[in-house]
């Protein structure tokens, strides 16, 4: 039976209804079978002590008192009745259901389903049944709807399709994997995900489709990764390992264990015949820059050039100065190329890059302009790589060069997201901080404590230090009552009359931002009021205070990035979060920030609080949208699927053995689709 046939083949679906189903992007029988519920109504009765605040709950009890009915507004009503549930007296509230009043009588058994308020012991009823129930272990699937479709109509259509066609659903997974992971058959999983009779049915169905979905995704990712590795004309670099080790030994500080580990991973990649495509992630201050410097030095020993690309001119200047200082007494040429490098100087830099005189070139996106031609480029390092578009990174390939590529980021990415968003890369993680680094002290202050915060800033300024003050908005907004940079700048100018208060935000031109950051880095400006444009890579060791207004507006990872702007010198640094959060999540976020400085722990907590889409920003996340799998909760399954997929695509058996035929066919279909897109 061909499941790719149009939906009109399903009993009860005519041409008109088939046309309506296109609103839901359903065109074939298979589309209907795979149109999974996005959640389930759970009518299982639980003990009150097992309920969570704000969850949907079903309670059984007896009516304890006469219901009271109040009207408000036009035709709006609120019906309240007290129900004895076990030893707890619960308020059951029904809005605009006045007709129910006559149906309640004292002592009568009732079953109520609705939203549970743990603090007020109140259930806002959505369903109520009267009398003793035979079974309340009922699970109803809820489907996404559009247009004239209702959940009930979609449910009926899908269930009809499952009953008619599920027997024809083909297995995708090899039987040995199903046995290994104790997975049910695919057609049974399909029946149970749409029509679960018990919670165990739903659990088993979900286990099957979580693994299948993640395995298919990882198969595609691992095949792509294999292709990228094998098709690129990678060249094994012949490094002078003795010189590299001598350079590492000559550094004024020993590498941490994590730095040594990731350095070895990068050097092994550079010396392999495949082109490196690696993500290096590490917390602010973990020492990514020195790892990058060692990698670039290794290329010098192989008589090849390196390029370091960063998002801003000021960051390029800082990297340029630190690399020049590091290689000061060596025969290594370091140069910078940004939009500020013009005229004769630019022409000379281009000439020296082209003839191989320059070993290390640091710059902004100016590095990938047409007139920049390298003599023998072996390594490209991109700092804060998520700031650069994919197309910019392809430019090197279009120039006919296939250098090793290392992306660096100071945004700690949870492993599940790294595997998903950067699955075609190898990931190296520096998860250890250098010894002796003073942790930044973080405090949560309410708005009413602002005077104390300002006094604290003043003391630091009197000791010659500087401060960042971050606000979520640029100008006043009627819709959102949050502090904004323009107002805060004016207020702080009045308070700190003996100091220069600067203002920076996203509406300034690039040159204006650069100028303000330069003034701040030179201590010509003591307090910098800014929106989050200050977030990426500016090194001002003299800045010891980071104040964030309305901190509940920011995610944990963003707050951690902002906090990382201070603590770069020898002096003790502080981060003060000014917030009056109204929600439990907002309060928890502030609490977590004061408890840990570990960026990886914070990123995992952020992922749990906000979800994967919000972690990167939904538009630029690059994350796949899964029907069943959840990157936060199914991280173990993702890891297993990745290992299984990698083993498959790299084995001869996968491409020849009959048991892999369904997976192989699916993957070849995907490959054909990609080639058409190309």
XYZ file of C-alpha atoms in Angstrom:
678
model
C 0.000 0.000 0.000
C 1.478 3.351 -1.071
C 1.181 5.818 1.797
C 2.255 8.672 -0.532
C -1.185 8.614 -2.181
C -3.478 11.668 -1.738
C -5.584 11.973 1.424
C -8.818 11.555 -0.582
C -8.118 7.805 -0.347
C -8.994 7.934 3.356
C -12.609 7.020 4.140
C -14.706 10.095 4.817
C -12.312 12.582 3.154
C -13.659 14.070 -0.041
C -12.102 16.687 -2.309
C -13.368 19.625 -0.243
C -11.993 18.274 3.041
C -8.707 17.288 1.341
C -8.394 20.903 0.173
C -8.969 22.113 3.747
C -6.228 19.773 5.012
C -3.658 21.628 2.904
C -3.963 24.440 5.505
C -2.285 21.996 7.889
C 0.334 21.060 5.227
C -1.271 17.622 4.914
C -1.356 16.262 1.357
C -0.830 12.494 1.588
C -1.958 9.591 3.750
C 1.546 9.496 5.253
C 1.282 13.206 6.186
C -1.896 12.410 8.123
C -0.347 9.426 9.879
C 2.652 11.526 10.893
C 0.554 14.522 12.038
C 1.371 13.973 15.705
C -0.406 15.528 18.699
C 1.612 18.383 20.211
C 0.269 17.609 23.689
C -2.238 15.416 25.553
C -5.097 16.160 27.893
C -4.396 14.007 30.914
C -7.462 13.077 32.950
C -5.534 10.859 35.373
C -6.433 11.687 38.966
C -3.380 12.544 41.116
C -2.879 13.290 44.789
C -2.804 17.031 45.548
C 0.688 16.639 46.989
C 1.889 15.341 43.587
C 0.559 18.329 41.622
C 2.740 21.162 40.319
C 1.780 24.825 40.226
C 0.093 25.920 36.971
C -0.188 22.379 35.596
C -3.394 20.883 34.243
C -4.867 18.624 36.886
C -7.823 16.284 37.426
C -9.224 16.162 40.986
C -11.838 13.896 42.542
C -13.755 14.984 45.614
C -17.111 15.816 47.196
C -18.996 19.109 47.112
C -18.476 20.709 50.544
C -20.681 23.830 50.406
C -23.283 25.628 48.340
C -21.770 27.239 45.208
C -21.633 31.050 45.011
C -22.217 32.921 41.748
C -21.069 36.465 40.967
C -21.673 38.492 37.815
C -19.282 41.130 36.518
C -19.108 43.094 33.284
C -21.590 42.266 30.593
C -22.659 38.613 30.611
C -19.568 37.498 32.566
C -19.814 35.312 35.637
C -17.671 33.512 38.203
C -18.972 30.379 39.895
C -17.070 29.191 42.990
C -17.658 25.967 44.875
C -15.635 24.371 47.689
C -14.744 20.715 47.116
C -13.230 18.364 49.709
C -10.390 16.473 47.998
C -8.971 13.983 50.486
C -8.122 16.146 53.525
C -7.799 19.372 51.479
C -10.563 21.935 50.904
C -10.141 23.148 47.324
C -11.792 26.102 45.566
C -13.189 25.128 42.167
C -13.774 28.194 39.970
C -15.747 28.230 36.699
C -15.910 31.328 34.510
C -19.033 32.025 32.445
C -20.592 28.666 33.382
C -23.481 29.972 35.517
C -25.741 27.110 34.390
C -23.612 24.678 36.454
C -24.805 26.192 39.758
C -27.978 24.097 39.873
C -26.046 20.888 39.221
C -23.900 21.064 42.390
C -25.303 19.632 45.636
C -23.536 19.133 49.004
C -21.950 15.694 49.402
C -22.116 14.967 45.665
C -19.002 13.282 44.109
C -17.416 15.387 41.326
C -14.400 15.094 39.021
C -12.945 18.435 37.909
C -10.176 19.042 35.366
C -8.510 22.454 35.049
C -5.505 24.640 35.804
C -4.096 24.112 39.305
C -3.035 27.041 41.502
C -0.907 25.516 44.243
C -0.623 28.742 46.260
C -4.382 29.318 46.538
C -5.452 25.643 46.462
C -7.690 26.546 43.526
C -8.561 24.733 40.316
C -9.922 26.820 37.422
C -12.313 24.253 35.970
C -12.493 23.441 32.271
C -14.292 20.066 32.539
C -16.539 18.744 35.291
C -18.400 15.439 35.587
C -20.847 14.603 38.339
C -21.137 11.292 40.202
C -18.610 8.465 40.591
C -16.446 7.759 37.533
C -15.533 4.224 36.439
C -12.196 5.336 34.985
C -10.348 8.622 34.945
C -7.163 7.327 33.315
C -8.198 8.946 30.029
C -5.662 10.529 27.674
C -6.857 12.751 24.837
C -4.462 13.828 22.063
C -4.512 17.537 21.176
C -3.559 18.525 17.618
C -2.527 21.860 16.147
C -5.376 23.423 14.170
C -5.900 26.151 11.586
C -8.815 27.701 9.723
C -12.140 25.946 10.289
C -10.571 22.841 11.760
C -11.324 21.912 15.368
C -9.243 19.562 17.518
C -12.094 17.056 17.503
C -12.359 17.064 13.684
C -8.614 16.590 13.248
C -8.619 13.840 15.882
C -11.418 11.966 14.097
C -9.721 12.236 10.683
C -6.321 11.129 12.020
C -7.789 8.251 14.009
C -9.734 7.047 10.952
C -6.487 7.119 8.939
C -4.560 5.214 11.630
C -7.217 2.494 11.789
C -7.285 2.173 7.994
C -3.567 2.382 7.182
C -1.286 1.757 10.203
C -0.919 -1.924 9.230
C 0.857 -0.805 6.037
C 3.444 1.352 7.812
C 6.966 0.074 7.066
C 9.631 -0.425 9.682
C 12.508 2.065 9.509
C 14.795 0.829 12.286
C 16.814 -2.407 12.010
C 15.482 -5.136 14.283
C 18.747 -5.422 16.253
C 18.522 -1.744 17.286
C 14.873 -2.190 18.314
C 15.856 -5.194 20.456
C 18.869 -3.356 21.910
C 16.793 -0.344 23.001
C 13.599 -2.325 23.796
C 11.534 -0.403 21.223
C 8.068 -1.460 20.046
C 7.176 -1.915 16.349
C 6.666 1.226 14.282
C 3.001 0.593 13.438
C 2.241 -0.062 17.112
C 4.088 3.158 18.060
C 1.980 5.035 15.507
C -1.277 3.674 16.939
C -0.264 4.452 20.502
C 0.996 7.978 19.843
C -2.401 8.870 18.347
C -4.646 6.673 20.498
C -2.905 5.813 23.785
C -5.064 3.781 26.135
C -2.610 4.057 29.029
C 0.296 6.245 30.074
C 2.621 3.327 29.398
C 1.364 3.186 25.775
C 2.199 6.859 25.350
C 5.612 6.427 26.952
C 6.496 3.493 24.660
C 5.285 5.309 21.532
C 7.202 8.426 22.442
C 10.416 6.432 23.123
C 10.186 4.919 19.653
C 9.626 8.175 17.754
C 12.145 10.185 19.804
C 14.867 7.732 18.841
C 13.741 7.389 15.200
C 13.506 11.162 14.764
C 16.915 11.842 16.323
C 18.563 8.973 14.437
C 17.272 10.238 11.063
C 18.441 13.757 11.896
C 21.873 12.508 12.961
C 22.188 10.226 9.918
C 21.784 13.269 7.715
C 24.200 15.288 9.853
C 26.851 12.562 10.048
C 26.672 11.868 6.301
C 27.087 15.586 5.626
C 30.015 15.728 8.021
C 31.669 12.728 6.318
C 31.200 14.304 2.887
C 32.603 17.661 3.991
C 35.652 15.959 5.456
C 36.351 13.734 2.493
C 35.570 16.067 -0.388
C 37.635 19.016 0.859
C 41.178 18.983 -0.330
C 42.652 18.935 3.145
C 46.401 18.794 3.326
C 48.373 17.279 6.166
C 50.453 20.132 7.603
C 53.982 19.129 8.513
C 54.387 20.900 11.835
C 57.606 21.131 13.793
C 56.250 19.540 16.981
C 59.462 20.208 18.904
C 59.232 23.946 18.206
C 55.521 23.987 19.129
C 56.228 22.290 22.474
C 59.138 24.675 23.161
C 56.817 27.618 22.478
C 54.230 26.223 24.921
C 56.947 25.748 27.554
C 58.118 29.353 27.046
C 54.722 30.834 27.949
C 54.686 32.839 31.217
C 52.050 30.476 32.669
C 51.328 26.741 32.392
C 48.338 25.625 30.297
C 45.377 24.234 32.215
C 44.494 20.590 31.619
C 41.538 21.680 29.461
C 43.713 24.042 27.379
C 46.253 21.261 26.819
C 43.504 18.834 25.791
C 41.875 21.141 23.221
C 45.304 22.216 21.889
C 46.118 18.555 21.217
C 42.750 18.075 19.462
C 43.408 21.081 17.206
C 47.023 20.102 16.417
C 45.902 16.549 15.540
C 43.306 18.016 13.146
C 45.881 20.304 11.534
C 48.195 17.336 10.919
C 45.459 15.062 9.526
C 44.740 14.777 5.793
C 41.172 16.063 6.352
C 40.282 19.728 6.648
C 39.596 20.865 10.216
C 36.095 22.174 10.962
C 36.108 22.648 14.724
C 34.204 24.730 17.275
C 36.232 25.841 20.297
C 33.993 26.954 23.125
C 35.109 28.214 26.491
C 33.862 30.546 29.163
C 35.003 34.164 29.304
C 38.562 34.138 30.702
C 39.123 30.408 30.154
C 42.063 31.056 27.814
C 40.798 30.458 24.264
C 43.089 33.181 22.855
C 46.310 31.454 23.904
C 45.062 28.198 22.338
C 44.421 30.149 19.125
C 47.938 31.659 19.343
C 49.530 28.203 19.743
C 47.548 26.967 16.721
C 48.718 29.912 14.609
C 52.317 29.409 15.759
C 52.063 25.751 14.718
C 51.135 26.897 11.181
C 54.190 29.182 11.141
C 56.368 26.113 11.773
C 54.662 24.524 8.730
C 55.498 27.712 6.743
C 51.846 28.631 6.285
C 49.773 31.738 7.034
C 46.924 32.170 9.530
C 44.028 34.639 9.667
C 42.081 35.676 12.777
C 38.682 37.233 11.998
C 36.741 39.127 14.714
C 33.465 41.112 14.721
C 34.718 44.614 15.678
C 37.706 46.857 14.983
C 38.435 47.427 18.659
C 38.583 43.677 19.247
C 40.858 43.300 16.205
C 43.169 45.978 17.667
C 43.267 44.184 21.021
C 44.102 40.810 19.444
C 46.709 42.438 17.190
C 48.471 44.114 20.135
C 48.455 40.971 22.300
C 49.777 38.743 19.460
C 52.504 41.245 18.573
C 53.572 41.271 22.220
C 53.471 37.458 22.441
C 55.619 36.960 19.319
C 57.774 40.044 19.940
C 61.140 38.279 20.119
C 60.401 35.807 17.298
C 60.761 36.076 13.554
C 56.973 36.205 13.066
C 55.178 38.976 11.172
C 51.781 39.996 12.633
C 49.611 42.548 10.811
C 46.102 44.016 11.076
C 43.551 44.719 8.343
C 40.294 46.576 9.072
C 38.260 49.218 7.253
C 40.365 51.844 9.069
C 43.511 50.616 7.304
C 43.485 52.707 4.124
C 45.647 54.060 1.288
C 49.338 53.192 1.085
C 49.303 51.212 4.326
C 46.458 48.986 3.077
C 48.203 48.471 -0.287
C 51.413 47.447 1.527
C 49.544 45.003 3.814
C 47.819 43.405 0.799
C 51.117 43.107 -1.035
C 52.840 41.465 1.943
C 49.902 39.083 2.542
C 50.006 38.043 -1.118
C 53.762 37.406 -1.173
C 53.713 35.477 2.125
C 55.680 38.038 4.185
C 52.882 38.263 6.754
C 52.440 35.163 8.926
C 49.412 36.172 11.017
C 46.729 38.568 9.745
C 44.171 39.876 12.246
C 41.077 41.740 11.091
C 37.354 42.172 10.731
C 35.227 41.045 7.763
C 37.681 43.192 5.714
C 39.769 39.973 5.592
C 37.361 38.352 3.138
C 37.087 41.192 0.619
C 37.951 40.414 -3.002
C 41.316 42.184 -3.055
C 42.704 40.182 -0.108
C 44.727 37.323 -1.599
C 46.834 35.023 0.594
C 50.017 33.307 -0.514
C 49.592 30.101 1.513
C 46.696 30.323 3.948
C 46.544 27.267 6.214
C 44.275 28.287 9.114
C 41.318 30.619 9.610
C 40.166 31.338 13.158
C 36.834 33.115 13.559
C 36.163 34.601 17.005
C 32.551 34.791 18.211
C 31.657 32.821 15.097
C 27.874 33.192 15.450
C 28.324 36.880 14.573
C 29.401 35.991 11.044
C 27.076 34.747 8.327
C 27.607 31.340 6.734
C 28.065 33.022 3.340
C 31.005 35.076 4.638
C 32.726 31.860 5.731
C 32.225 30.323 2.256
C 34.217 33.126 0.623
C 37.520 31.406 1.406
C 36.407 28.318 -0.493
C 35.351 30.450 -3.452
C 38.866 31.916 -3.526
C 40.090 28.389 -4.129
C 41.585 27.987 -0.658
C 40.613 25.225 1.752
C 42.222 26.237 5.032
C 41.607 24.501 8.314
C 38.801 26.343 10.112
C 38.491 26.977 13.852
C 35.451 28.808 15.224
C 35.678 30.251 18.739
C 32.859 31.329 21.012
C 32.646 32.541 24.609
C 28.955 31.582 24.745
C 28.962 28.211 26.521
C 26.626 26.007 24.518
C 24.999 22.988 26.188
C 26.151 19.732 24.629
C 22.701 18.910 23.213
C 22.623 22.186 21.281
C 26.239 21.865 20.178
C 25.505 18.394 18.742
C 22.410 19.732 16.957
C 23.361 23.203 15.766
C 27.014 22.381 15.108
C 26.666 18.685 14.345
C 28.829 18.961 11.235
C 31.705 20.241 13.392
C 33.956 18.710 15.983
C 33.481 20.471 19.312
C 36.312 21.265 21.736
C 35.434 22.633 25.158
C 37.621 24.471 27.660
C 35.750 23.679 30.863
C 38.417 24.724 33.361
C 39.462 28.219 34.473
C 43.122 29.257 34.948
C 44.317 29.111 38.569
C 44.307 32.274 40.648
C 41.521 34.013 38.725
C 39.236 35.880 41.145
C 35.573 34.920 40.718
C 33.253 37.873 40.062
C 30.970 38.534 43.037
C 27.361 38.756 41.882
C 24.540 40.445 43.822
C 20.816 40.781 43.199
C 19.401 44.184 44.236
C 15.813 45.466 44.084
C 15.088 48.853 42.473
C 14.505 50.326 45.942
C 18.203 49.697 46.727
C 19.462 51.860 43.829
C 20.939 54.525 46.123
C 23.167 51.906 47.780
C 24.250 50.605 44.375
C 25.219 54.115 43.211
C 27.216 54.697 46.413
C 29.083 51.452 45.786
C 29.891 52.502 42.205
C 31.181 55.850 43.528
C 33.622 54.085 45.876
C 35.026 52.052 43.000
C 35.367 55.170 40.823
C 37.221 56.921 43.647
C 39.662 53.970 43.619
C 40.317 54.678 39.939
C 38.045 51.932 38.588
C 35.371 52.027 35.849
C 31.831 50.697 35.500
C 29.439 49.383 32.864
C 25.701 50.077 33.255
C 23.494 47.989 30.947
C 19.835 48.710 30.083
C 17.373 46.665 28.014
C 15.912 49.553 25.956
C 17.317 52.616 24.180
C 14.444 55.056 24.711
C 11.269 55.185 26.778
C 8.507 52.871 25.676
C 4.831 53.160 26.620
C 4.406 49.418 26.345
C 7.269 48.329 28.559
C 8.112 49.892 31.886
C 11.823 49.154 31.866
C 14.793 51.411 32.432
C 16.235 52.716 29.192
C 19.732 53.791 28.282
C 18.943 57.423 27.410
C 17.154 58.135 30.720
C 19.690 56.245 32.823
C 22.529 58.125 31.114
C 20.884 61.463 32.034
C 20.307 60.374 35.651
C 23.879 59.136 36.120
C 25.323 62.354 34.656
C 23.477 64.260 37.389
C 24.670 61.874 40.129
C 28.327 61.416 39.069
C 29.170 65.048 38.305
C 32.934 64.550 38.700
C 33.124 61.735 36.182
C 32.477 61.242 32.456
C 29.404 59.147 31.667
C 29.249 57.761 28.112
C 26.278 56.369 26.169
C 26.339 53.576 23.608
C 23.525 51.718 21.838
C 22.623 49.909 18.638
C 21.406 52.991 16.752
C 24.845 54.587 16.736
C 26.981 54.188 13.623
C 29.821 51.669 13.809
C 32.390 54.502 13.953
C 30.551 56.162 16.879
C 30.458 52.882 18.822
C 34.153 52.270 18.163
C 34.987 55.803 19.305
C 33.004 55.420 22.546
C 34.579 52.028 23.314
C 38.043 53.457 22.639
C 37.378 56.319 25.092
C 36.178 53.823 27.701
C 39.182 51.537 27.208
C 41.482 54.576 27.664
C 39.611 55.640 30.842
C 38.512 58.906 29.219
C 34.980 57.724 30.076
C 34.538 56.221 33.561
C 30.930 54.969 33.321
C 29.605 53.444 30.114
C 25.803 53.278 29.870
C 24.915 50.845 27.110
C 22.441 48.389 25.671
C 23.775 44.881 25.047
C 25.920 45.994 22.086
C 28.791 45.927 24.601
C 28.336 42.183 25.024
C 31.010 40.836 22.694
C 34.725 40.735 23.349
C 35.907 44.058 24.711
C 38.804 43.874 27.121
C 38.931 46.712 29.670
C 40.884 45.342 32.677
C 40.218 48.535 34.686
C 36.425 48.019 34.636
C 35.381 46.281 37.854
C 31.606 46.849 38.048
C 28.843 45.566 35.789
C 25.368 46.888 36.683
C 22.401 45.444 34.765
C 19.067 47.272 35.050
C 15.888 45.159 34.775
C 18.044 42.052 34.721
C 14.971 39.788 34.605
C 14.592 40.856 30.954
C 17.753 38.929 30.002
C 18.441 35.221 29.698
C 21.013 33.564 31.933
C 23.534 33.133 29.128
C 23.251 36.790 28.150
C 23.653 37.925 31.767
C 26.707 35.705 32.061
C 28.191 37.217 28.896
C 27.641 40.714 30.285
C 29.192 39.714 33.611
C 32.244 38.511 31.672
C 33.029 42.075 30.565
C 34.486 42.693 34.041
C 36.957 40.632 36.074
C 39.667 40.966 33.421
C 42.263 42.615 35.641
C 43.813 41.843 39.030
C 41.240 43.761 41.119
C 38.124 42.149 42.590
C 35.127 42.697 40.275
C 31.391 42.827 40.891
C 28.173 42.255 38.964
C 24.997 43.857 40.337
C 21.650 42.743 38.918
C 18.869 45.277 39.548
C 15.569 43.447 39.190
C 12.078 43.112 40.633
C 10.965 39.934 38.828
C 7.243 39.155 38.987
C 7.480 35.520 37.866
C 8.982 32.447 39.545
C 11.245 31.934 36.490
C 12.543 35.515 36.794
C 13.304 35.043 40.492
C 14.980 31.702 39.836
C 17.141 33.299 37.139
C 18.429 35.958 39.556
C 19.080 33.328 42.234
C 21.048 31.103 39.843
C 23.226 34.060 38.748
C 24.256 34.783 42.332
C 25.048 31.105 42.996
C 27.430 30.191 40.165
C 30.039 31.646 37.809
C 30.172 28.472 35.723
C 28.991 29.372 32.224
C 28.293 25.760 31.233
C 26.087 25.145 34.249
C 24.276 28.428 33.539
C 23.782 27.579 29.875
C 22.220 24.231 30.808
C 19.898 25.901 33.340
C 19.052 28.563 30.741
C 18.185 25.849 28.249
C 15.873 24.218 30.810
C 14.182 27.532 31.666
C 13.830 28.985 28.172
C 13.974 26.134 25.651
C 16.345 25.662 22.695
C 14.674 28.162 20.344
C 15.067 31.054 22.761
C 18.637 30.081 23.640
C 20.020 31.122 20.251
C 17.033 33.171 19.076
C 14.514 31.287 16.978
C 15.332 32.966 13.652
C 19.074 32.351 13.633
C 19.208 29.213 15.743
C 19.774 26.778 12.888
C 18.156 24.166 15.109
C 15.884 21.500 13.621
C 12.213 21.450 14.573
C 11.319 18.035 15.962
C 7.789 16.673 16.179
C 8.363 14.500 19.240
C 11.948 14.836 20.470
C 12.886 17.545 22.956
C 16.534 18.657 22.954
C 16.389 19.524 26.655
C 14.904 16.324 28.034
C 16.006 13.829 25.393
C 19.702 14.676 25.474
C 20.725 11.067 26.250
C 18.774 9.774 23.251
C 20.418 12.453 21.078
C 23.882 11.326 22.174
C 23.041 7.668 21.496
C 21.530 8.522 18.086
C 24.640 10.511 17.169
C 26.948 7.614 18.020
C 24.759 5.111 16.150
C 24.454 7.327 13.048
C 28.196 8.003 12.964
C 28.970 4.281 13.195
C 26.481 3.544 10.397
C 27.602 6.062 7.760
C 31.250 5.149 8.369
C 30.639 1.397 7.977
C 30.539 -0.682 4.783
C 27.588 -2.683 6.154
C 25.281 0.369 6.162
C 25.722 0.804 2.391
C 25.369 -2.923 1.572
C 23.392 -4.825 4.243
C 19.668 -5.393 3.562
C 18.654 -4.613 7.167
C 19.669 -0.962 6.642
C 17.695 -0.592 3.397
C 14.891 1.653 4.810
C 17.389 4.005 6.488
C 19.630 3.960 3.420
C 16.703 4.758 1.075
C 15.605 7.608 3.298
C 19.125 9.075 3.391
C 19.633 8.734 -0.395
C 16.313 10.520 -0.923
C 17.535 13.350 1.319
C 20.842 13.533 -0.576
C 19.000 13.741 -3.899
C 16.860 16.577 -2.509
C 19.982 18.519 -1.378
C 21.609 18.113 -4.773
C 18.478 19.517 -6.436
C 18.631 22.528 -4.089
C 22.311 23.089 -4.967
